[in-house]
PDB file of C-alpha atoms and ligand atoms in Angstrom:
ATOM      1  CA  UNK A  13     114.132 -70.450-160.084  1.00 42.00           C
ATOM      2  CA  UNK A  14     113.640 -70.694-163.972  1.00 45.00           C
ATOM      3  CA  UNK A  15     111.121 -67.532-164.188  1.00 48.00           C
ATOM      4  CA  UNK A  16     112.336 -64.816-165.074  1.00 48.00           C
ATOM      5  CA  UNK A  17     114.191 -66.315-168.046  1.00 50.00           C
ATOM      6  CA  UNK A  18     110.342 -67.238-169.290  1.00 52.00           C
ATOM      7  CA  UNK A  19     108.946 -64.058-168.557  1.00 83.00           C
ATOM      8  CA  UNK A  20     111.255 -61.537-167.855  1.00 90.00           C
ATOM      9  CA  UNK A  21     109.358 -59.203-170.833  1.00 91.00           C
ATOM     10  CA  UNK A  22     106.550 -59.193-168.644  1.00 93.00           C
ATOM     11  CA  UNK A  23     108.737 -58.166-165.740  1.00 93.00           C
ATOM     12  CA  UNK A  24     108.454 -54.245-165.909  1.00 95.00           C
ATOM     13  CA  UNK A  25     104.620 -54.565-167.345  1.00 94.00           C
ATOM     14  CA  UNK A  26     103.905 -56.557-164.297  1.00 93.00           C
ATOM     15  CA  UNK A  27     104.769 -54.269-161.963  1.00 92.00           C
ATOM     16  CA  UNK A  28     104.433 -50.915-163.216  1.00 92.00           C
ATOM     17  CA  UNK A  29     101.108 -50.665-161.498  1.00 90.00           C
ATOM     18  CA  UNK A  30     102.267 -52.067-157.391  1.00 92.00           C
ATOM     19  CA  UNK A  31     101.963 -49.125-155.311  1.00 94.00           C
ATOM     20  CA  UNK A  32     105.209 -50.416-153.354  1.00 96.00           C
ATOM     21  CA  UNK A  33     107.155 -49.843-156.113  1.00 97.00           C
ATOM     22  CA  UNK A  34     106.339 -46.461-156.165  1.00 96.00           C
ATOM     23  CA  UNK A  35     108.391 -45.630-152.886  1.00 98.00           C
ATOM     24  CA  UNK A  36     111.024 -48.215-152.805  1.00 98.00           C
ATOM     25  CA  UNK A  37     113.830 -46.775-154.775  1.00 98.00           C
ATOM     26  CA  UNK A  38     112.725 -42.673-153.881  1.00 98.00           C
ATOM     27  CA  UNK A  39     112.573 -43.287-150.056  1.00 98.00           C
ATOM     28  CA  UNK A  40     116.530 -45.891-150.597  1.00 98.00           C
ATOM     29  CA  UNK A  41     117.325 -42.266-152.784  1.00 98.00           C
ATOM     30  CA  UNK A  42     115.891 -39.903-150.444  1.00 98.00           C
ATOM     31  CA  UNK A  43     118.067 -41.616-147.472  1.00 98.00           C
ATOM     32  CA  UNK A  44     121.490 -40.591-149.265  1.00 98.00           C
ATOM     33  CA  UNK A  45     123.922 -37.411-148.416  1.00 95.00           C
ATOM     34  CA  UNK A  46     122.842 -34.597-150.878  1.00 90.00           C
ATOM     35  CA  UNK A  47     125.183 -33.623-152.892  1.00 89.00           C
ATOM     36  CA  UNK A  48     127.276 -36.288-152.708  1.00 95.00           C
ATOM     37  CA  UNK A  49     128.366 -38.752-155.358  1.00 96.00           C
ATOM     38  CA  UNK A  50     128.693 -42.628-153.674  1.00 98.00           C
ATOM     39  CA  UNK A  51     129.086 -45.891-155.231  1.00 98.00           C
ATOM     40  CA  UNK A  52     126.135 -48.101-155.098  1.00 98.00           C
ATOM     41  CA  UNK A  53     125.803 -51.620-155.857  1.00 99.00           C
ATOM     42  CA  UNK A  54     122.511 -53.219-156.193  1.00 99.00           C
ATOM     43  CA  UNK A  55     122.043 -56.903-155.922  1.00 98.00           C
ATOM     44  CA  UNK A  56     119.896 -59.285-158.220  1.00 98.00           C
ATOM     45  CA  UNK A  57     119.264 -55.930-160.164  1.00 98.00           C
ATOM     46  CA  UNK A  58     116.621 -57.580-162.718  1.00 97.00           C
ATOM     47  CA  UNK A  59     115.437 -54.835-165.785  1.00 98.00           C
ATOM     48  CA  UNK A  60     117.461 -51.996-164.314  1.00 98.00           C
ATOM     49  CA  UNK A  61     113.955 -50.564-162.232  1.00 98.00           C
ATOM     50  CA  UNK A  62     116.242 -49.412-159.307  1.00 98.00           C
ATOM     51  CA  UNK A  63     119.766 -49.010-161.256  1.00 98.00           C
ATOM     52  CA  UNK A  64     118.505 -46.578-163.678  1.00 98.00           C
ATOM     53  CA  UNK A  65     117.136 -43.970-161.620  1.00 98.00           C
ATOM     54  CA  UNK A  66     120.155 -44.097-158.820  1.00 98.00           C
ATOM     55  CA  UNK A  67     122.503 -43.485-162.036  1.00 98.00           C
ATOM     56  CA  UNK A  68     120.163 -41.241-163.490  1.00 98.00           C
ATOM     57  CA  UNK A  69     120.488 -39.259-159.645  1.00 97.00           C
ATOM     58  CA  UNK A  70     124.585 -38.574-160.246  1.00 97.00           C
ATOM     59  CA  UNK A  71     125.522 -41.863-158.412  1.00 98.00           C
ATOM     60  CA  UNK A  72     128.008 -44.446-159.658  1.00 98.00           C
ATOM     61  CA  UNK A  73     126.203 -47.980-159.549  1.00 98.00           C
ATOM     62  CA  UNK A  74     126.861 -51.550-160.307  1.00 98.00           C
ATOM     63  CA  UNK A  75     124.160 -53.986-160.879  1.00 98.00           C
ATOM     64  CA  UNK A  76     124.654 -57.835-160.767  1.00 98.00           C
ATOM     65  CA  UNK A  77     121.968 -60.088-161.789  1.00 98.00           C
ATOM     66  CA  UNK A  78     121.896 -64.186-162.554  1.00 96.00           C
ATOM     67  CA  UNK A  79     119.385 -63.799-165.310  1.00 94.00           C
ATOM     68  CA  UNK A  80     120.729 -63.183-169.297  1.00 95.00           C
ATOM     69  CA  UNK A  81     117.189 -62.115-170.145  1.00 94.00           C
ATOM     70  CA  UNK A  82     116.384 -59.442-167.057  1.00 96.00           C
ATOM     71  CA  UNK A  83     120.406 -58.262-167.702  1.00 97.00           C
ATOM     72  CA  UNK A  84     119.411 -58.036-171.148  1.00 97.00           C
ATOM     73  CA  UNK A  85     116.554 -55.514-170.651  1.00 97.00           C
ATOM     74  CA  UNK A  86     118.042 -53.621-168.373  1.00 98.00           C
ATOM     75  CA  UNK A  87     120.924 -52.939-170.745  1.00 98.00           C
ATOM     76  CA  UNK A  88     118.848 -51.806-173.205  1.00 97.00           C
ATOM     77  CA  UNK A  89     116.706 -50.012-170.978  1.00 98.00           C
ATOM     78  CA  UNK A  90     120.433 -47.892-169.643  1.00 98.00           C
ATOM     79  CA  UNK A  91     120.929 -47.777-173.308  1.00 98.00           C
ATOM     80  CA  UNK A  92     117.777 -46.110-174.002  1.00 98.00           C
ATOM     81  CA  UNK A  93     118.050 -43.382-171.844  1.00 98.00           C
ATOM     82  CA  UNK A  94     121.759 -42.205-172.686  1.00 98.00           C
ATOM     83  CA  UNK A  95     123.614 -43.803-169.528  1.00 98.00           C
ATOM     84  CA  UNK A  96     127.553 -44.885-169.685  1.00 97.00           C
ATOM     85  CA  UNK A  97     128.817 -47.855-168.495  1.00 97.00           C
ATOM     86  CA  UNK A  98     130.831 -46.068-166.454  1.00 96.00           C
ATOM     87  CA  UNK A  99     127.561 -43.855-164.767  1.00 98.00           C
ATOM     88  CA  UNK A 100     125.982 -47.548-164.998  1.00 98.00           C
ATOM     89  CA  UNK A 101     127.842 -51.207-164.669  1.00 98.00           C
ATOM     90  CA  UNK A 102     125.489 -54.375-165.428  1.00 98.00           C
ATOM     91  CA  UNK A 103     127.020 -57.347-164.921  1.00 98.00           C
ATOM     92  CA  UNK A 104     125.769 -61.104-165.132  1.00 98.00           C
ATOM     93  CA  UNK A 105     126.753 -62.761-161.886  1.00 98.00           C
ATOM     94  CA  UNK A 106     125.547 -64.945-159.167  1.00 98.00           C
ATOM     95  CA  UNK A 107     125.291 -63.100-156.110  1.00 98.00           C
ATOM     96  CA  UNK A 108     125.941 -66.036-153.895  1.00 98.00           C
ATOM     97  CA  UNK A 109     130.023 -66.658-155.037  1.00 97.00           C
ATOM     98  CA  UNK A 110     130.755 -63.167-156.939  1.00 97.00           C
ATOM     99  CA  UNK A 111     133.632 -61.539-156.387  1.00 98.00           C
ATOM    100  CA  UNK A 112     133.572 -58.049-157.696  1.00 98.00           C
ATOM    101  CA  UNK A 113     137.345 -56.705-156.108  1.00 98.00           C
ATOM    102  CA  UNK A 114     135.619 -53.177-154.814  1.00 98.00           C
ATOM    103  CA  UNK A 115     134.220 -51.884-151.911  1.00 98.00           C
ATOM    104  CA  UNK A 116     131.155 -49.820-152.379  1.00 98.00           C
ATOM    105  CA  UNK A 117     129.430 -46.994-149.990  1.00 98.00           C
ATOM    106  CA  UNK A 118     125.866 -48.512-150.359  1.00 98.00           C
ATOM    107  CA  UNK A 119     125.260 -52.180-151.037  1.00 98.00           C
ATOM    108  CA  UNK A 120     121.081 -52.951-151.143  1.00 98.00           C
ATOM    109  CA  UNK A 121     118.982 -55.493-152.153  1.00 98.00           C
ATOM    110  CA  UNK A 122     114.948 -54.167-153.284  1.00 98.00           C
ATOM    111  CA  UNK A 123     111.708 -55.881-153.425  1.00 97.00           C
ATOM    112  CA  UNK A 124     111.445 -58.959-151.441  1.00 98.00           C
ATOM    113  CA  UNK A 125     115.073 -60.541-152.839  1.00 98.00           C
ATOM    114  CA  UNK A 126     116.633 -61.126-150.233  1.00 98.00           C
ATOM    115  CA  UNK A 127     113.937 -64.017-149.122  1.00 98.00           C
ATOM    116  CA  UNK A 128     115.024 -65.934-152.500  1.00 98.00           C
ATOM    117  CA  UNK A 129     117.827 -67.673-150.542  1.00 98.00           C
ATOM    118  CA  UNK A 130     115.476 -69.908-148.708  1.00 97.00           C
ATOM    119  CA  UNK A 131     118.040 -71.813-146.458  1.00 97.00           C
ATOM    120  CA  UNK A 132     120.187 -70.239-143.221  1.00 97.00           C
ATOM    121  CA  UNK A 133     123.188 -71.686-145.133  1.00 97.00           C
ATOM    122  CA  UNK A 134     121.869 -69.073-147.867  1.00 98.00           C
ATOM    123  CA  UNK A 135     121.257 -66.355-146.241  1.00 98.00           C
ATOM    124  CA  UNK A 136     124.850 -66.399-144.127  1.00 98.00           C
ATOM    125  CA  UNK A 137     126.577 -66.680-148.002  1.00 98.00           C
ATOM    126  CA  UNK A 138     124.645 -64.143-148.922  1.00 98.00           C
ATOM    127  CA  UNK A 139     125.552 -61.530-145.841  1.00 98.00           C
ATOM    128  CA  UNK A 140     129.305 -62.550-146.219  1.00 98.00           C
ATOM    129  CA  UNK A 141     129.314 -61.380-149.867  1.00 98.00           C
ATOM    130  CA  UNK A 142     127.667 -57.696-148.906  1.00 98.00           C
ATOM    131  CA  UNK A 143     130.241 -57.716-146.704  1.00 98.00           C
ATOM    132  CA  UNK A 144     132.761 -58.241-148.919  1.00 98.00           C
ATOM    133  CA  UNK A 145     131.682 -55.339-151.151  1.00 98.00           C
ATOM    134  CA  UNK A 146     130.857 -52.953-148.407  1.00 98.00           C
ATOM    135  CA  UNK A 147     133.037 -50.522-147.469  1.00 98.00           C
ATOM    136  CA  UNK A 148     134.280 -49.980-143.452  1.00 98.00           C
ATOM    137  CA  UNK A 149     131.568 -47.133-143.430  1.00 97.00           C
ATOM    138  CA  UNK A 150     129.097 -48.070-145.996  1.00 98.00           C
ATOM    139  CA  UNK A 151     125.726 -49.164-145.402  1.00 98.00           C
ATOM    140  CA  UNK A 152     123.970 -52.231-146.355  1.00 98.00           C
ATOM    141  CA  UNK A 153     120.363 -51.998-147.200  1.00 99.00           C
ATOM    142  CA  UNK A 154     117.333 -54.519-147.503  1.00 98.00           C
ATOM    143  CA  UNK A 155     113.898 -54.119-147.979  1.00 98.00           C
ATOM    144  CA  UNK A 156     111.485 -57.608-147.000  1.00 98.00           C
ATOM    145  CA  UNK A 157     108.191 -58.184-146.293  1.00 98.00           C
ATOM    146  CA  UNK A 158     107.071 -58.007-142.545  1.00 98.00           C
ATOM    147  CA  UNK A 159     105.455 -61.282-142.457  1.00 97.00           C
ATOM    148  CA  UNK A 160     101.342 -61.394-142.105  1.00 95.00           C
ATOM    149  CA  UNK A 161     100.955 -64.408-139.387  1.00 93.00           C
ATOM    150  CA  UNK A 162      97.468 -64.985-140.734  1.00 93.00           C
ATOM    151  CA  UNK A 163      98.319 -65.499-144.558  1.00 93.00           C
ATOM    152  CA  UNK A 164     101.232 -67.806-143.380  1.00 94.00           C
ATOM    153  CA  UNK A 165      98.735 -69.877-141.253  1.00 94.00           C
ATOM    154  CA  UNK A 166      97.587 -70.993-144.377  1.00 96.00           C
ATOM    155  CA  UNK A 167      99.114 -74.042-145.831  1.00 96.00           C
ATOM    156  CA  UNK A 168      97.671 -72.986-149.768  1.00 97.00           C
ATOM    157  CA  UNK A 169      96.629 -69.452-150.639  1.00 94.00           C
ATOM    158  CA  UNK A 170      95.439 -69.443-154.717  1.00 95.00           C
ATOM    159  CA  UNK A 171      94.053 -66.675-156.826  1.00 91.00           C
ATOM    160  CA  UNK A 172      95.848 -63.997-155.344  1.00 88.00           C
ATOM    161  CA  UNK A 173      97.223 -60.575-156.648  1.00 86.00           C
ATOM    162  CA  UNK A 174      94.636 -60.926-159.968  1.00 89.00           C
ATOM    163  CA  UNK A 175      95.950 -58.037-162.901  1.00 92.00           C
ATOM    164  CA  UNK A 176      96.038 -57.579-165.800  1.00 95.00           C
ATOM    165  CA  UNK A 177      99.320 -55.536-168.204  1.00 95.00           C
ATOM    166  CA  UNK A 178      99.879 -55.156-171.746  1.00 95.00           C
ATOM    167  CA  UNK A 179     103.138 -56.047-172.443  1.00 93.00           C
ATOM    168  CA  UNK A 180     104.863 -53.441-175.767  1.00 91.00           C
ATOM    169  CA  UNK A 181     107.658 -55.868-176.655  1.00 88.00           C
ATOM    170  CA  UNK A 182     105.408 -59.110-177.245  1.00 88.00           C
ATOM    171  CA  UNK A 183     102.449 -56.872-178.191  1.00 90.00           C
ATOM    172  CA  UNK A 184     100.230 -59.008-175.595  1.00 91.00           C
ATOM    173  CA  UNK A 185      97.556 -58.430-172.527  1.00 94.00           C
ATOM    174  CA  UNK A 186      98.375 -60.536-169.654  1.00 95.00           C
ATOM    175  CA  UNK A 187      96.460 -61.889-167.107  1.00 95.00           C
ATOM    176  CA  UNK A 188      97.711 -63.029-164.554  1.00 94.00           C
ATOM    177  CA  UNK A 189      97.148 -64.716-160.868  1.00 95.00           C
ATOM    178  CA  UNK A 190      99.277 -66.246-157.896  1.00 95.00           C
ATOM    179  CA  UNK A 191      99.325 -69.665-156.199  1.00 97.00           C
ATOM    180  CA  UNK A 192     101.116 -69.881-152.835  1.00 97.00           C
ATOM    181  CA  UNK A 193     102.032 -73.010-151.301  1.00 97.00           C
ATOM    182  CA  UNK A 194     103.518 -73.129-147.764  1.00 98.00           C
ATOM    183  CA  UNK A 195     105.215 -75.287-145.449  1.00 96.00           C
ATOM    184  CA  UNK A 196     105.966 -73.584-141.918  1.00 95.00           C
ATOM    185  CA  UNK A 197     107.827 -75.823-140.781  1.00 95.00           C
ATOM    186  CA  UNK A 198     110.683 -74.799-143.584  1.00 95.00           C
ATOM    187  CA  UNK A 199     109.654 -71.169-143.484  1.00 96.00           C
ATOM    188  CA  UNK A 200     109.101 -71.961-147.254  1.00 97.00           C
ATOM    189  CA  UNK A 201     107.097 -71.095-149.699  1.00 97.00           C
ATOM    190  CA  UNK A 202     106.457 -71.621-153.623  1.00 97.00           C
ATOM    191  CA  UNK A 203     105.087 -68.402-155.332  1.00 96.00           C
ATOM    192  CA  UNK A 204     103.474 -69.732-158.753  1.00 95.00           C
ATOM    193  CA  UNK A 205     102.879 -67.199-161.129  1.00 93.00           C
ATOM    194  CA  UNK A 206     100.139 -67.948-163.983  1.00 94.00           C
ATOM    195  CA  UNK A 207      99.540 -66.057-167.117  1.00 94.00           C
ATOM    196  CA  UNK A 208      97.129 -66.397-169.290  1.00 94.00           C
ATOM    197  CA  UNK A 209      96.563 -64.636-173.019  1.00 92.00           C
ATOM    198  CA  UNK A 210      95.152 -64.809-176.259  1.00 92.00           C
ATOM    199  CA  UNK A 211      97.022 -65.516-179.486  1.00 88.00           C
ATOM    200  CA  UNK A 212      96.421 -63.949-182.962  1.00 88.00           C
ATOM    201  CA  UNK A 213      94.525 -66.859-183.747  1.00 92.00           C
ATOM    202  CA  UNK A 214      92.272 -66.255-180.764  1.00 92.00           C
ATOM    203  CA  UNK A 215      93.521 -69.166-179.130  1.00 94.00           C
ATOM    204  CA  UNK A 216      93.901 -68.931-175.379  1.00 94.00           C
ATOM    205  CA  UNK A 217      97.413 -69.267-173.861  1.00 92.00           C
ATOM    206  CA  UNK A 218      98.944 -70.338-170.320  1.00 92.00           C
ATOM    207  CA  UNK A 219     102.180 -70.334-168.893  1.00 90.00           C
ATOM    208  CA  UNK A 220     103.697 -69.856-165.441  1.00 91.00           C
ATOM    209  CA  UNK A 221     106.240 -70.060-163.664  1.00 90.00           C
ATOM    210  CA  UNK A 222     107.458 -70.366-159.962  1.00 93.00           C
ATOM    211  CA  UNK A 223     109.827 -69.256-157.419  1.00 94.00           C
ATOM    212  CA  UNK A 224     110.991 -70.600-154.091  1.00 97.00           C
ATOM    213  CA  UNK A 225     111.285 -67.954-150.875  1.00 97.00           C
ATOM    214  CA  UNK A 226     111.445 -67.963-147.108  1.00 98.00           C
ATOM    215  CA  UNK A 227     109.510 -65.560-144.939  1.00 97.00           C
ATOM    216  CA  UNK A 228     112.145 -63.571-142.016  1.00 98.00           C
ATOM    217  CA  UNK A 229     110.865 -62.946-138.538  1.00 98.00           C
ATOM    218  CA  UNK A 230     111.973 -59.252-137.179  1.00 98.00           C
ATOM    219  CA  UNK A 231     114.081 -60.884-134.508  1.00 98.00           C
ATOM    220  CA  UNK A 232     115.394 -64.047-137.098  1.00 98.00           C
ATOM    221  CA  UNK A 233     116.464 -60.710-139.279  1.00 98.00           C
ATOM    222  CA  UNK A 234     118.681 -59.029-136.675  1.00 98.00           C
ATOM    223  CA  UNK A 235     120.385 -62.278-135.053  1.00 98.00           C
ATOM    224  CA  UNK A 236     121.113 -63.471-138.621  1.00 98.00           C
ATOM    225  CA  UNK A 237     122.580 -59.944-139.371  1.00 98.00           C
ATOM    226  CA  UNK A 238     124.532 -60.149-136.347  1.00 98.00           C
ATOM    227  CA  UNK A 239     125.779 -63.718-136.715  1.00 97.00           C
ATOM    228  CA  UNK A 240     127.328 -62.639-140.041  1.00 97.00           C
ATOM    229  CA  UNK A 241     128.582 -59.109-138.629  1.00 98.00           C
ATOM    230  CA  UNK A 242     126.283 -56.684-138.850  1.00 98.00           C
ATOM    231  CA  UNK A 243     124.165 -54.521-137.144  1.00 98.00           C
ATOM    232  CA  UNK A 244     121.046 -52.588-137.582  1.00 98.00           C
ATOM    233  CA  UNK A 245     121.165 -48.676-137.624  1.00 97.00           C
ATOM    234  CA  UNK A 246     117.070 -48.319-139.034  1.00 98.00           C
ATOM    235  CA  UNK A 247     114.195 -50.538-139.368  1.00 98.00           C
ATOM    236  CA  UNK A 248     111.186 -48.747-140.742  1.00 98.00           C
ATOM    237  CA  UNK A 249     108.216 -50.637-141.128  1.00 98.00           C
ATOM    238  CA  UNK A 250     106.965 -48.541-144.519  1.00 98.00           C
ATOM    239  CA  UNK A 251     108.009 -46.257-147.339  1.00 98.00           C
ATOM    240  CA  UNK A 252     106.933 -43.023-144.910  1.00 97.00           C
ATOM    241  CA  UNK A 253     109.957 -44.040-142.393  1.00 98.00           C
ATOM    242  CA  UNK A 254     107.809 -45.196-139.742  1.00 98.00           C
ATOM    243  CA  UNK A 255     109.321 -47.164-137.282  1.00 97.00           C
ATOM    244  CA  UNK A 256     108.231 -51.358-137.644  1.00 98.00           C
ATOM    245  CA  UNK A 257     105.203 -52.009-135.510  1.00 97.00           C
ATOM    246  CA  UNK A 258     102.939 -55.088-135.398  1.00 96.00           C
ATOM    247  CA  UNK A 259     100.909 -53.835-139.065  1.00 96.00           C
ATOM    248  CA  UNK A 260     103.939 -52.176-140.655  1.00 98.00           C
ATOM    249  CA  UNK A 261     103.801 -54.176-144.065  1.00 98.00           C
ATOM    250  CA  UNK A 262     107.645 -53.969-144.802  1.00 98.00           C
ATOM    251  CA  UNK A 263     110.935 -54.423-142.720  1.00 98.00           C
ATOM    252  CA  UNK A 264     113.180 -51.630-144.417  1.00 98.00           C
ATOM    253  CA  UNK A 265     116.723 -52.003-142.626  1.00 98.00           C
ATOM    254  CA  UNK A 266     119.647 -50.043-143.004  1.00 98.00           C
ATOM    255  CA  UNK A 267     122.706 -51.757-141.368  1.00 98.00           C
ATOM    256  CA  UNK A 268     126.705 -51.070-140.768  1.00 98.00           C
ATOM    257  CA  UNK A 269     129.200 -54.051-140.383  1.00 98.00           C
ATOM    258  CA  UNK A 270     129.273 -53.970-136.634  1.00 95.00           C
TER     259      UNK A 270
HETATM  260  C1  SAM B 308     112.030 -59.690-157.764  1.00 90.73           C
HETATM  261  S1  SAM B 308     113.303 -59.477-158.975  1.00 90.73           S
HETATM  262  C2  SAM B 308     113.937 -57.904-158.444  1.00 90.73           C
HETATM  263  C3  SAM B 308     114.605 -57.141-159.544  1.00 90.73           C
HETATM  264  C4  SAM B 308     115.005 -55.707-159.165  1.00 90.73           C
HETATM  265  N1  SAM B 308     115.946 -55.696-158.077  1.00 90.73           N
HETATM  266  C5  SAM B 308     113.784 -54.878-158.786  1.00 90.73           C
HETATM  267  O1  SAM B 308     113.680 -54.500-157.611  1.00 90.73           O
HETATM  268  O2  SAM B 308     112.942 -54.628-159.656  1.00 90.73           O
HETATM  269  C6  SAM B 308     114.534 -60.616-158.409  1.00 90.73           C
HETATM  270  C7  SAM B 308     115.747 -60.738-159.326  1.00 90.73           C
HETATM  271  O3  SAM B 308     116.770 -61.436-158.619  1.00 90.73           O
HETATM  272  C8  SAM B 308     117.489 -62.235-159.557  1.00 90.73           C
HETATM  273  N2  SAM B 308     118.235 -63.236-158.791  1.00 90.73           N
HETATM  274  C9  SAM B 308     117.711 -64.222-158.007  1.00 90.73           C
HETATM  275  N3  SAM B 308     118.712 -64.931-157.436  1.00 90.73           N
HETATM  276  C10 SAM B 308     119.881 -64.376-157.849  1.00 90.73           C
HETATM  277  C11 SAM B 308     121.245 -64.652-157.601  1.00 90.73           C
HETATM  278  N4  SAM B 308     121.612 -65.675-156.790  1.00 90.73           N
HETATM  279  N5  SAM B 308     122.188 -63.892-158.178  1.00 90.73           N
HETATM  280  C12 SAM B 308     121.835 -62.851-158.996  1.00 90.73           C
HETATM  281  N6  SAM B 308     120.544 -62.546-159.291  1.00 90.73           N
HETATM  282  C13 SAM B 308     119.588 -63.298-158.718  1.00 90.73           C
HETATM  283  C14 SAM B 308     116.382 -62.766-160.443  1.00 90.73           C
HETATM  284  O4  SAM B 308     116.888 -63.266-161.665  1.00 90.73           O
HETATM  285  C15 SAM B 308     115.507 -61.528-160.604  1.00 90.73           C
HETATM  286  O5  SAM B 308     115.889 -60.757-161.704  1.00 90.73           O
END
């Protein structure tokens, strides 16, 4: 789970351009009291994409992420745009064994993250520690994929999600492609990433990297939310807050310890 050190200046690039990120963090923002001030903590916050703009919206908000790199960005990033540490915590941490000492009124995890902790044993150290920082009334939120059965059928998708991104810091264009290799069995999968450049020399470049994730079933989500005390208040299938049905793309949840 080495990639984002590699690439993490590609991170922001990379995505600027997926229409899901669009609506993540504005429909999370749009779900909040108005006019009310809470204390947010986002999980495996990579470059700051969702911190920023929750700080930026009056809240108080903690970000922990693994990676020096992605922390790195993101601090300069909060830097950049005249947030405090106090409007805006980064911190480098693991999210599996941290132990921050504070409650917060909104614990969430964006983007797919949540499927990085690929085992059961994972995902129930995972739950305990949102429950650990959530408040009695707070409100844990995650945002998955709603699995497509007929791309998992396959045991080897390759040359997906072709783009292309020019990336400022390393003064580069990208391309880039995706490998995924499957084993159902495990409900695992390895996501390889492959970019490919020119240098100044004209000399063409490769690199890539990979990352390990599970795929969670609607049901698999709510018994392991219950097992570890939780229990759903939402589930919206899409950005639009329309309820999960059988071609709803995401599985947006919004859950209170039970
Ligand atoms: C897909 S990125 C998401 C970043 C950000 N939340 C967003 O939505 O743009 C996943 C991030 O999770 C971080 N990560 C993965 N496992 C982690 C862990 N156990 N503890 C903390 N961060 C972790 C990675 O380093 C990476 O920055």
């Amino acid at each position: 789970m080495n990639r984002y050190r590699a690439v993490a200046e590609y991170y922001d690039p990379e995505h600027e351009r997926m229409e899901m990120l669009r609506h993540d963090v504005p429909f999370f923002l749009d779900s909040l009291p108005k006019r009310k001030r809470l204390s947010i903590l986002e999980l495996c916050s990579g470059t700051g994409r969702a911190t920023i703009p929750m700080a930026q919206a009056g809240h108080r908000v903690v970000g922990v992420e693994r990676d020096p790199a992605m922390l790195a960005i993101a601090v300069r990033k909060r830097d950049a745009v005249g947030l405090k540490e106090r409007e805006l915590k980064l911190l480098r941490g693991d999210v599996l064994t941290m132990n921050l000492r504070q409650k917060f009124d909104r614990v969430c995890i964006f983007f797919n993250t949540m499927l990085a902790f690929t085992t059961i044993e994972q995902q129930d150290r995972f739950l305990a520690n949102v429950r650990r920082h959530l408040k009695p009334r707070g409100l844990f939120w995650l945002d998955i994929f709603h699995p497509d059965h007929s791309l998992l059928a396959e045991r080897e998708s390759r040359k997906m999600e072709t783009s292309s991104f020019y990336v400022p810091a390393l003064d580069r264009t990208v391309v880039r492609h995706v490998d995924v290799l499957r084993d159902m069995s495990r409900q695992w999968m390895r996501v390889t990433f492959h970019y490919k450049w020119f240098d100044r020399r004209g000399l063409e470049r490769r690199e890539s990297a990979a990352v390990e994730m599970t795929a969670i079933f609607p049901r698999e989500l709510q018994l392991l939310l219950e097992r570890t005390g939780f229990r759903i208040d939402r589930l919206c299938g899409n950005y639009n807050a329309s309820p999960l049905r059988s071609e709803s793309p995401r599985m947006i949840a919004s859950c209170r310890l039970a």
